[in-house]
Amino acid sequence: MYFAVFLSALALSATTFALDNGLMRTPPMGWLAWERFRCDIDCTDDPKNCISEDLFIDMADRLSEDGWRELGYVYVNIDDCWSSKQRDEKGRLQADPKRFPGGIPKLSRYLHDRGLKLGIYGDMGTLTCGGYPGTPLDKIEIDAQTFADWEVDMFKFDGCYSNETVQEKGYPLMSKALNATGRPIGYSCSWPAYQGGLPPKVNYTQLGEICNLWRNYGDIQDSWGSVVSIVDWFFDNQEVLIPAAGPGRWNDPDMLIIGDFALSMDQSRSQMALWAIMAAPLFMSNDLRTISSGARSILQNKMVISINQDPLGIQGRRILKEKSNIQVFWRPLSDGASALVFFSRRSDMPYRYKTSLKKLNYTTGSYKVYDVFTDKTTTLKDSTDFVVSVNPSGVVMWHVSAPAKLNQRHFDRRGNAMESVFGGDENAIPRVFL
Ligand code: GLA
């Protein structure tokens, strides 16, 4: 018997390799440089608006002083264009000394002292997408060790200038190498985005075993059209993507562009709501020094964050695409609660959408409904028709409690309910995990 257990354990360890870093049980949150600051390395007249130590220190200050960190936004992630064009004499990657005079260790110390975490970027090929030194197969171990020595907390591994065969070896190898350093480092893989994002090319079971999150699709840009194309791709392919996600392993539809130049307030609420439904990583790419109070309050909305961070970690789905161009999204949450998003793809005027919870597949019961962006609470029976007014390219987002149970005291002796009543407080408070 013991021998059999021993044998099967041996077989398991030989055939499977799991990323056992225990990280990112809920989607990671923080700030990422790429979408807003790109590969701007010209620091001559404005050292705080280029990829430099100053920029990351400024963002760390904002995260820790403006209430972001307490809400969960703890990662400060460097993207491409941080390194020198040459490796050092020992073959290690090195930060550009002009733009990062203290090197990466200074930055990671600065962040850790403030309860924040540092993310860094590399690429599986000969060069990064921006033309900086890549991490080909023979450099994987040394680079993983360098990041661990610098006390990096997260690593994004891009796929430019590599091919299918190399990626197939490289992404699992890097996972092993990061694990072998003994430092917990969250691992973000761009691999599926380079394979078209779908099976049979993409093996989501394997990804869940080797990566904590992965980019499935193209890069987000600062436009509403870009947000919509990402949303459509993710929900058109939800049957494939939903089972791939869960605690420790997340689909990544890319950064939040709220607070940048393109989105209206309604569109910003839509991105936030839909990223929460998708259980997506929440990496803002914006300028936290100059962000408007409107954008900030959307990004700091506790209930949306709490829905995004629900501990069950079940990715939500699109449940309806109406002819009226209203779409309805739903995500199951812990304790029998759920989130609903009514999203308007119209371009005329606010649309009054009429439905009931029953029509949205809710079971019989009375529900406490909390409107995430207006803070209004109502009680709704499943069968009661209601109307939500949804702005063009905007959303209405609800947190819906578990249904209240039938109250035992209102049964007669034969067990028949004497009146249609639903019990007291068990579903009264929306659960906020903050
Ligand atoms: C790719 C990635 C982006 C960003 C750039 C950097 O395009 O998908 O997220 O990292 O490379 O060059």
CSV table of C-alpha atoms and ligand atoms in Angstrom, one decimal:
chain,number,residue,atom,x,y,z
A,1,MET,CA,0.0,0.0,0.0
A,2,TYR,CA,2.7,2.5,1.1
A,3,PHE,CA,4.7,1.4,-1.9
A,4,ALA,CA,1.8,2.0,-4.2
A,5,VAL,CA,1.3,5.5,-2.8
A,6,PHE,CA,5.1,6.1,-3.1
A,7,LEU,CA,5.0,5.0,-6.7
A,8,SER,CA,2.1,7.1,-7.7
A,9,ALA,CA,3.6,10.1,-6.0
A,10,LEU,CA,6.8,9.5,-8.0
A,11,ALA,CA,4.8,9.2,-11.2
A,12,LEU,CA,3.0,12.4,-10.5
A,13,SER,CA,6.1,14.4,-9.8
A,14,ALA,CA,7.7,13.1,-12.9
A,15,THR,CA,4.8,14.0,-15.2
A,16,THR,CA,3.5,17.2,-13.8
A,17,PHE,CA,5.2,20.4,-12.9
A,18,ALA,CA,3.1,22.9,-11.0
A,19,LEU,CA,4.0,26.5,-10.2
A,20,ASP,CA,3.8,26.2,-6.5
A,21,ASN,CA,4.6,29.8,-5.5
A,22,GLY,CA,1.2,30.2,-3.8
A,23,LEU,CA,0.9,33.7,-5.2
A,24,MET,CA,-2.0,35.7,-6.7
A,25,ARG,CA,-4.9,33.8,-5.2
A,26,THR,CA,-6.9,36.8,-6.3
A,27,PRO,CA,-6.1,38.8,-9.5
A,28,PRO,CA,-2.9,40.9,-8.9
A,29,MET,CA,-3.4,44.7,-8.8
A,30,GLY,CA,-1.0,47.6,-9.3
A,31,TRP,CA,0.5,49.9,-11.9
A,32,LEU,CA,2.3,49.0,-15.1
A,33,ALA,CA,4.3,51.4,-17.2
A,34,TRP,CA,3.8,50.3,-20.8
A,35,GLU,CA,0.5,51.6,-22.1
A,36,ARG,CA,1.0,55.2,-20.8
A,37,PHE,CA,4.8,55.6,-20.9
A,38,ARG,CA,5.9,53.1,-23.6
A,39,CYS,CA,9.5,53.1,-24.6
A,40,ASP,CA,10.2,56.8,-23.9
A,41,ILE,CA,13.8,56.8,-22.9
A,42,ASP,CA,14.5,60.4,-23.8
A,43,CYS,CA,15.0,61.8,-20.3
A,44,THR,CA,16.9,65.0,-21.3
A,45,ASP,CA,14.2,67.6,-20.7
A,46,ASP,CA,11.8,65.7,-18.6
A,47,PRO,CA,13.4,62.9,-16.4
A,48,LYS,CA,10.1,62.2,-14.6
A,49,ASN,CA,8.2,61.3,-17.8
A,50,CYS,CA,10.5,58.8,-19.3
A,51,ILE,CA,11.3,55.2,-18.3
A,52,SER,CA,13.5,56.0,-15.3
A,53,GLU,CA,14.0,55.5,-11.6
A,54,ASP,CA,12.3,58.8,-11.0
A,55,LEU,CA,9.1,57.7,-12.7
A,56,PHE,CA,8.8,54.5,-10.7
A,57,ILE,CA,9.6,56.3,-7.5
A,58,ASP,CA,6.9,58.9,-8.2
A,59,MET,CA,4.3,56.1,-8.8
A,60,ALA,CA,5.3,54.3,-5.7
A,61,ASP,CA,4.8,57.5,-3.7
A,62,ARG,CA,1.4,58.0,-5.2
A,63,LEU,CA,0.4,54.4,-4.6
A,64,SER,CA,1.4,54.6,-1.0
A,65,GLU,CA,0.2,58.1,-0.2
A,66,ASP,CA,-3.1,58.4,-2.2
A,67,GLY,CA,-4.9,55.4,-0.8
A,68,TRP,CA,-4.2,53.0,-3.6
A,69,ARG,CA,-2.0,50.5,-1.7
A,70,GLU,CA,-4.7,49.9,1.0
A,71,LEU,CA,-7.1,48.9,-1.8
A,72,GLY,CA,-4.8,46.3,-3.1
A,73,TYR,CA,-2.8,48.2,-5.8
A,74,VAL,CA,0.6,47.0,-4.7
A,75,TYR,CA,2.6,46.1,-7.7
A,76,VAL,CA,4.8,48.7,-9.5
A,77,ASN,CA,5.8,47.1,-12.7
A,78,ILE,CA,8.6,48.1,-15.1
A,79,ASP,CA,7.9,47.1,-18.7
A,80,ASP,CA,10.2,47.1,-21.7
A,81,CYS,CA,13.2,49.5,-22.3
A,82,TRP,CA,14.6,49.4,-18.8
A,83,SER,CA,17.9,47.7,-19.5
A,84,SER,CA,21.2,48.5,-21.1
A,85,LYS,CA,21.7,47.3,-24.6
A,86,GLN,CA,24.5,45.1,-23.3
A,87,ARG,CA,24.7,42.5,-20.6
A,88,ASP,CA,27.4,43.0,-17.9
A,89,GLU,CA,30.8,41.2,-17.8
A,90,LYS,CA,29.2,38.2,-16.0
A,91,GLY,CA,26.5,37.9,-18.6
A,92,ARG,CA,23.7,39.4,-16.5
A,93,LEU,CA,21.1,41.9,-17.6
A,94,GLN,CA,21.7,45.3,-16.1
A,95,ALA,CA,19.5,48.4,-15.9
A,96,ASP,CA,20.5,51.4,-18.0
A,97,PRO,CA,22.8,53.2,-15.5
A,98,LYS,CA,21.8,56.7,-16.7
A,99,ARG,CA,18.1,56.2,-16.2
A,100,PHE,CA,18.4,53.9,-13.2
A,101,PRO,CA,21.4,55.2,-11.3
A,102,GLY,CA,20.6,53.1,-8.2
A,103,GLY,CA,20.0,50.0,-10.3
A,104,ILE,CA,16.9,47.8,-9.8
A,105,PRO,CA,17.9,46.8,-6.2
A,106,LYS,CA,17.5,50.5,-5.1
A,107,LEU,CA,14.0,50.5,-6.6
A,108,SER,CA,12.9,47.2,-5.0
A,109,ARG,CA,14.1,48.4,-1.6
A,110,TYR,CA,12.2,51.7,-2.0
A,111,LEU,CA,9.1,49.7,-2.9
A,112,HIS,CA,9.4,47.1,-0.2
A,113,ASP,CA,9.9,49.8,2.5
A,114,ARG,CA,6.5,51.1,1.5
A,115,GLY,CA,4.7,47.8,1.4
A,116,LEU,CA,4.7,47.6,-2.4
A,117,LYS,CA,6.1,45.0,-4.8
A,118,LEU,CA,8.2,45.3,-7.9
A,119,GLY,CA,7.6,43.7,-11.3
A,120,ILE,CA,10.0,43.6,-14.2
A,121,TYR,CA,9.9,42.6,-17.9
A,122,GLY,CA,11.8,40.3,-20.1
A,123,ASP,CA,11.4,38.5,-23.4
A,124,MET,CA,11.7,34.8,-24.5
A,125,GLY,CA,13.5,35.7,-27.8
A,126,THR,CA,16.8,37.2,-28.9
A,127,LEU,CA,15.4,40.8,-28.3
A,128,THR,CA,12.5,42.3,-26.4
A,129,CYS,CA,9.7,43.8,-28.5
A,130,GLY,CA,11.4,47.2,-28.0
A,131,GLY,CA,14.8,45.9,-29.2
A,132,TYR,CA,16.6,45.4,-25.8
A,133,PRO,CA,18.4,42.2,-24.8
A,134,GLY,CA,16.1,39.2,-24.7
A,135,THR,CA,16.4,36.0,-22.6
A,136,PRO,CA,17.0,33.1,-25.0
A,137,LEU,CA,17.0,29.6,-23.6
A,138,ASP,CA,20.6,29.6,-22.4
A,139,LYS,CA,20.0,32.8,-20.4
A,140,ILE,CA,16.9,31.7,-18.5
A,141,GLU,CA,18.5,30.5,-15.4
A,142,ILE,CA,20.9,33.4,-15.0
A,143,ASP,CA,18.1,35.9,-15.6
A,144,ALA,CA,15.7,34.2,-13.1
A,145,GLN,CA,18.5,34.3,-10.5
A,146,THR,CA,19.3,38.0,-11.3
A,147,PHE,CA,15.7,38.9,-10.7
A,148,ALA,CA,15.6,37.0,-7.5
A,149,ASP,CA,18.9,38.6,-6.3
A,150,TRP,CA,17.3,42.0,-7.0
A,151,GLU,CA,14.2,40.9,-4.9
A,152,VAL,CA,11.8,41.3,-7.8
A,153,ASP,CA,8.2,40.1,-7.0
A,154,MET,CA,6.8,39.6,-10.5
A,155,PHE,CA,8.1,38.9,-13.9
A,156,LYS,CA,6.4,39.4,-17.3
A,157,PHE,CA,7.8,37.2,-20.0
A,158,ASP,CA,7.1,38.5,-23.5
A,159,GLY,CA,7.5,36.6,-26.7
A,160,CYS,CA,8.9,38.9,-29.5
A,161,TYR,CA,11.8,37.5,-31.6
A,162,SER,CA,11.2,33.9,-30.6
A,163,ASN,CA,9.5,31.0,-32.4
A,164,GLU,CA,7.0,28.3,-31.5
A,165,THR,CA,9.6,25.7,-30.6
A,166,VAL,CA,11.6,28.0,-28.4
A,167,GLN,CA,8.5,29.2,-26.6
A,168,GLU,CA,7.4,25.7,-25.9
A,169,LYS,CA,10.6,25.1,-24.1
A,170,GLY,CA,11.2,28.5,-22.7
A,171,TYR,CA,8.0,29.3,-20.9
A,172,PRO,CA,8.0,26.1,-18.8
A,173,LEU,CA,11.7,26.4,-18.2
A,174,MET,CA,11.4,30.0,-16.9
A,175,SER,CA,8.7,28.8,-14.5
A,176,LYS,CA,11.0,26.1,-13.2
A,177,ALA,CA,13.9,28.6,-12.9
A,178,LEU,CA,11.9,31.1,-11.0
A,179,ASN,CA,10.7,28.4,-8.6
A,180,ALA,CA,14.3,27.2,-8.2
A,181,THR,CA,15.4,30.6,-6.9
A,182,GLY,CA,13.3,30.0,-3.8
A,183,ARG,CA,11.9,33.6,-4.1
A,184,PRO,CA,8.1,33.8,-4.7
A,185,ILE,CA,7.9,35.6,-8.1
A,186,GLY,CA,4.6,36.0,-9.8
A,187,TYR,CA,4.9,34.8,-13.4
A,188,SER,CA,3.1,36.5,-16.2
A,189,CYS,CA,3.3,34.7,-19.6
A,190,SER,CA,2.6,36.4,-22.9
A,191,TRP,CA,2.8,32.9,-24.6
A,192,PRO,CA,-0.9,32.4,-25.5
A,193,ALA,CA,-1.0,35.9,-27.1
A,194,TYR,CA,1.7,34.7,-29.5
A,195,GLN,CA,-0.3,31.4,-30.2
A,196,GLY,CA,-3.5,33.2,-31.2
A,197,GLY,CA,-5.1,32.7,-27.7
A,198,LEU,CA,-7.1,29.6,-28.5
A,199,PRO,CA,-6.8,25.8,-28.3
A,200,PRO,CA,-5.6,23.5,-29.9
A,201,LYS,CA,-2.5,25.7,-30.1
A,202,VAL,CA,-2.9,27.1,-26.6
A,203,ASN,CA,-3.0,24.5,-23.7
A,204,TYR,CA,-4.7,26.3,-20.9
A,205,THR,CA,-4.3,23.4,-18.5
A,206,GLN,CA,-0.5,23.6,-18.9
A,207,LEU,CA,-0.6,27.4,-18.6
A,208,GLY,CA,-2.4,27.2,-15.3
A,209,GLU,CA,0.3,24.9,-14.1
A,210,ILE,CA,3.3,27.1,-15.0
A,211,CYS,CA,2.1,30.7,-15.0
A,212,ASN,CA,0.1,32.9,-12.6
A,213,LEU,CA,-1.4,35.0,-15.4
A,214,TRP,CA,-1.1,35.2,-19.1
A,215,ARG,CA,-1.9,37.7,-21.9
A,216,ASN,CA,-4.3,36.0,-24.2
A,217,TYR,CA,-4.8,38.7,-26.8
A,218,GLY,CA,-3.3,41.8,-28.4
A,219,ASP,CA,-2.1,45.0,-26.7
A,220,ILE,CA,-4.5,47.5,-25.3
A,221,GLN,CA,-4.3,51.0,-26.8
A,222,ASP,CA,-5.6,54.3,-25.5
A,223,SER,CA,-8.9,54.1,-27.3
A,224,TRP,CA,-12.5,53.0,-26.6
A,225,GLY,CA,-12.4,50.8,-29.8
A,226,SER,CA,-9.4,48.9,-28.3
A,227,VAL,CA,-11.3,48.3,-25.1
A,228,VAL,CA,-14.4,47.1,-27.0
A,229,SER,CA,-12.4,44.7,-29.3
A,230,ILE,CA,-10.8,43.1,-26.2
A,231,VAL,CA,-14.1,42.8,-24.4
A,232,ASP,CA,-15.7,41.1,-27.5
A,233,TRP,CA,-12.8,38.7,-28.0
A,234,PHE,CA,-12.8,37.6,-24.3
A,235,PHE,CA,-16.6,37.1,-24.1
A,236,ASP,CA,-16.8,35.5,-27.6
A,237,ASN,CA,-14.3,32.9,-26.3
A,238,GLN,CA,-15.7,32.7,-22.8
A,239,GLU,CA,-16.3,28.9,-22.9
A,240,VAL,CA,-12.6,28.3,-23.4
A,241,LEU,CA,-11.3,31.1,-21.1
A,242,ILE,CA,-13.6,30.7,-18.0
A,243,PRO,CA,-12.4,27.2,-17.1
A,244,ALA,CA,-8.8,28.3,-17.5
A,245,ALA,CA,-9.1,30.9,-14.7
A,246,GLY,CA,-9.0,30.4,-10.9
A,247,PRO,CA,-7.0,31.3,-7.8
A,248,GLY,CA,-3.4,31.6,-8.8
A,249,ARG,CA,-4.1,31.5,-12.6
A,250,TRP,CA,-5.7,34.3,-14.5
A,251,ASN,CA,-6.5,35.4,-18.0
A,252,ASP,CA,-5.1,38.9,-18.6
A,253,PRO,CA,-7.0,41.2,-21.0
A,254,ASP,CA,-4.3,43.8,-20.5
A,255,MET,CA,-4.0,47.1,-18.6
A,256,LEU,CA,-6.6,49.5,-17.4
A,257,ILE,CA,-6.4,52.7,-19.4
A,258,ILE,CA,-8.7,54.7,-17.0
A,259,GLY,CA,-7.2,58.1,-16.3
A,260,ASP,CA,-5.5,58.4,-19.7
A,261,PHE,CA,-6.8,60.4,-22.7
A,262,ALA,CA,-9.3,58.4,-24.5
A,263,LEU,CA,-12.1,57.2,-22.3
A,264,SER,CA,-15.2,59.1,-21.1
A,265,MET,CA,-16.3,58.6,-17.5
A,266,ASP,CA,-19.0,56.2,-18.7
A,267,GLN,CA,-16.4,54.2,-20.7
A,268,SER,CA,-14.1,54.2,-17.7
A,269,ARG,CA,-16.8,52.7,-15.6
A,270,SER,CA,-17.4,50.1,-18.3
A,271,GLN,CA,-13.8,49.1,-18.4
A,272,MET,CA,-13.6,48.8,-14.6
A,273,ALA,CA,-16.9,46.8,-14.4
A,274,LEU,CA,-16.1,44.4,-17.2
A,275,TRP,CA,-12.5,43.8,-15.9
A,276,ALA,CA,-14.1,42.9,-12.5
A,277,ILE,CA,-16.6,40.5,-14.2
A,278,MET,CA,-13.6,38.9,-16.0
A,279,ALA,CA,-11.6,38.4,-12.8
A,280,ALA,CA,-8.9,40.3,-14.6
A,281,PRO,CA,-5.6,41.5,-13.2
A,282,LEU,CA,-6.0,45.2,-12.4
A,283,PHE,CA,-2.9,47.0,-13.6
A,284,MET,CA,-3.4,50.7,-14.2
A,285,SER,CA,-1.3,52.3,-16.8
A,286,ASN,CA,-1.8,56.0,-16.3
A,287,ASP,CA,-0.1,59.0,-14.6
A,288,LEU,CA,-1.1,58.8,-10.9
A,289,ARG,CA,0.4,62.3,-10.3
A,290,THR,CA,-2.1,64.0,-12.5
A,291,ILE,CA,-5.1,61.7,-12.6
A,292,SER,CA,-8.6,63.3,-12.4
A,293,SER,CA,-10.7,62.8,-9.3
A,294,GLY,CA,-13.4,61.2,-11.5
A,295,ALA,CA,-11.0,58.5,-12.9
A,296,ARG,CA,-9.6,58.0,-9.4
A,297,SER,CA,-12.9,57.4,-7.8
A,298,ILE,CA,-13.8,54.7,-10.5
A,299,LEU,CA,-10.4,53.0,-9.9
A,300,GLN,CA,-10.8,53.2,-6.2
A,301,ASN,CA,-14.4,52.0,-6.1
A,302,LYS,CA,-14.4,49.5,-3.2
A,303,MET,CA,-17.3,47.4,-4.4
A,304,VAL,CA,-15.9,46.9,-7.9
A,305,ILE,CA,-12.5,46.0,-6.5
A,306,SER,CA,-14.1,43.6,-4.1
A,307,ILE,CA,-16.1,41.9,-6.9
A,308,ASN,CA,-12.8,41.7,-8.9
A,309,GLN,CA,-11.1,40.2,-5.9
A,310,ASP,CA,-13.8,37.7,-4.9
A,311,PRO,CA,-12.0,34.7,-3.3
A,312,LEU,CA,-13.8,32.1,-5.3
A,313,GLY,CA,-12.0,33.4,-8.4
A,314,ILE,CA,-14.6,32.4,-10.9
A,315,GLN,CA,-14.4,34.3,-14.1
A,316,GLY,CA,-17.8,35.7,-15.2
A,317,ARG,CA,-19.7,35.4,-18.4
A,318,ARG,CA,-21.8,37.3,-21.0
A,319,ILE,CA,-25.3,35.9,-20.5
A,320,LEU,CA,-27.3,38.1,-23.0
A,321,LYS,CA,-26.7,40.0,-26.2
A,322,GLU,CA,-30.0,41.8,-26.8
A,323,LYS,CA,-31.2,43.1,-30.2
A,324,SER,CA,-31.4,46.5,-28.5
A,325,ASN,CA,-27.6,46.4,-28.1
A,326,ILE,CA,-27.7,45.9,-24.4
A,327,GLN,CA,-25.5,43.1,-23.2
A,328,VAL,CA,-25.8,41.5,-19.8
A,329,PHE,CA,-22.8,40.0,-17.9
A,330,TRP,CA,-22.9,37.9,-14.7
A,331,ARG,CA,-20.3,36.6,-12.3
A,332,PRO,CA,-20.9,34.2,-9.4
A,333,LEU,CA,-19.3,35.4,-6.1
A,334,SER,CA,-18.7,33.7,-2.8
A,335,ASP,CA,-21.6,33.2,-0.2
A,336,GLY,CA,-24.1,32.8,-3.0
A,337,ALA,CA,-23.8,36.4,-4.1
A,338,SER,CA,-23.3,37.6,-7.7
A,339,ALA,CA,-22.5,40.6,-9.8
A,340,LEU,CA,-24.5,41.8,-12.8
A,341,VAL,CA,-23.4,44.3,-15.5
A,342,PHE,CA,-25.8,45.9,-18.0
A,343,PHE,CA,-23.6,47.3,-20.8
A,344,SER,CA,-24.9,49.5,-23.6
A,345,ARG,CA,-23.3,49.2,-27.0
A,346,ARG,CA,-25.7,51.9,-28.3
A,347,SER,CA,-24.7,55.4,-29.5
A,348,ASP,CA,-27.9,57.3,-29.2
A,349,MET,CA,-29.1,58.1,-25.6
A,350,PRO,CA,-29.6,56.4,-22.3
A,351,TYR,CA,-31.6,53.2,-22.8
A,352,ARG,CA,-34.2,52.0,-20.4
A,353,TYR,CA,-33.7,48.2,-20.3
A,354,LYS,CA,-36.5,46.3,-18.7
A,355,THR,CA,-36.0,42.8,-17.3
A,356,SER,CA,-36.3,40.8,-14.0
A,357,LEU,CA,-33.9,38.7,-12.0
A,358,LYS,CA,-35.9,35.6,-13.0
A,359,LYS,CA,-35.4,36.4,-16.7
A,360,LEU,CA,-31.6,36.5,-15.9
A,361,ASN,CA,-31.8,33.0,-14.5
A,362,TYR,CA,-32.0,33.9,-10.8
A,363,THR,CA,-33.8,31.4,-8.6
A,364,THR,CA,-36.9,32.2,-6.5
A,365,GLY,CA,-36.2,34.6,-3.7
A,366,SER,CA,-35.8,38.1,-2.5
A,367,TYR,CA,-32.5,39.8,-3.3
A,368,LYS,CA,-30.7,42.8,-1.9
A,369,VAL,CA,-29.3,44.7,-4.9
A,370,TYR,CA,-26.5,47.3,-4.5
A,371,ASP,CA,-25.7,49.6,-7.4
A,372,VAL,CA,-21.9,49.8,-7.4
A,373,PHE,CA,-21.6,53.2,-9.0
A,374,THR,CA,-24.5,55.0,-7.3
A,375,ASP,CA,-24.3,53.3,-3.9
A,376,LYS,CA,-28.1,52.8,-3.9
A,377,THR,CA,-29.6,49.6,-2.3
A,378,THR,CA,-32.9,48.1,-3.2
A,379,THR,CA,-34.7,44.8,-2.5
A,380,LEU,CA,-36.0,42.9,-5.5
A,381,LYS,CA,-38.0,39.7,-5.8
A,382,ASP,CA,-36.9,37.5,-8.6
A,383,SER,CA,-40.2,37.9,-10.4
A,384,THR,CA,-40.4,41.7,-10.2
A,385,ASP,CA,-39.8,43.6,-13.4
A,386,PHE,CA,-37.3,46.4,-13.1
A,387,VAL,CA,-35.8,49.0,-15.4
A,388,VAL,CA,-32.1,50.1,-15.6
A,389,SER,CA,-31.2,53.2,-17.5
A,390,VAL,CA,-27.8,52.5,-19.3
A,391,ASN,CA,-25.9,55.4,-20.9
A,392,PRO,CA,-24.3,54.9,-24.4
A,393,SER,CA,-21.0,53.0,-24.0
A,394,GLY,CA,-21.7,52.9,-20.2
A,395,VAL,CA,-22.8,50.3,-17.7
A,396,VAL,CA,-25.0,49.8,-14.7
A,397,MET,CA,-23.3,47.4,-12.3
A,398,TRP,CA,-25.0,45.5,-9.4
A,399,HIS,CA,-23.8,43.4,-6.5
A,400,VAL,CA,-26.7,41.0,-5.9
A,401,SER,CA,-26.9,39.2,-2.5
A,402,ALA,CA,-27.7,35.6,-2.0
A,403,PRO,CA,-31.5,35.0,-2.1
A,404,ALA,CA,-33.0,35.3,1.4
A,405,LYS,CA,-34.3,31.9,2.6
A,406,LEU,CA,-37.8,31.2,3.5
A,407,ASN,CA,-38.4,32.0,7.2
A,408,GLN,CA,-39.1,28.9,9.2
A,409,ARG,CA,-41.5,30.6,11.6
A,410,HIS,CA,-43.9,31.3,8.8
A,411,PHE,CA,-44.6,27.6,8.0
A,412,ASP,CA,-47.9,26.1,9.3
A,413,ARG,CA,-47.9,22.7,10.9
A,414,ARG,CA,-48.1,20.8,7.6
A,415,GLY,CA,-45.0,22.6,6.5
A,416,ASN,CA,-46.8,24.9,4.0
A,417,ALA,CA,-45.6,28.5,3.8
A,418,MET,CA,-48.4,30.7,5.2
A,419,GLU,CA,-47.3,33.8,3.4
A,420,SER,CA,-44.6,34.7,0.9
A,421,VAL,CA,-41.9,35.9,3.2
A,422,PHE,CA,-38.2,36.0,3.0
A,423,GLY,CA,-36.0,36.1,6.0
A,424,GLY,CA,-34.3,38.9,7.7
A,425,ASP,CA,-30.7,39.9,7.5
A,426,GLU,CA,-28.8,37.0,6.1
A,427,ASN,CA,-28.5,38.7,2.7
A,428,ALA,CA,-28.4,42.3,3.8
A,429,ILE,CA,-24.8,43.3,3.5
A,430,PRO,CA,-22.8,43.2,0.3
A,431,ARG,CA,-19.6,41.5,1.1
A,432,VAL,CA,-16.6,43.8,0.7
A,433,PHE,CA,-13.2,42.0,1.2
A,434,LEU,CA,-11.2,45.1,1.9
B,1,GLA,C1,4.5,43.7,-26.4
B,1,GLA,C2,3.6,43.5,-25.1
B,1,GLA,C3,3.3,44.8,-24.5
B,1,GLA,C4,4.5,45.5,-24.1
B,1,GLA,C5,5.5,45.7,-25.3
B,1,GLA,C6,6.8,46.2,-24.9
B,1,GLA,O1,3.8,44.4,-27.4
B,1,GLA,O2,2.4,42.8,-25.5
B,1,GLA,O3,2.4,44.6,-23.4
B,1,GLA,O4,5.2,44.8,-23.1
B,1,GLA,O5,5.6,44.4,-26.0
B,1,GLA,O6,7.7,46.4,-26.0
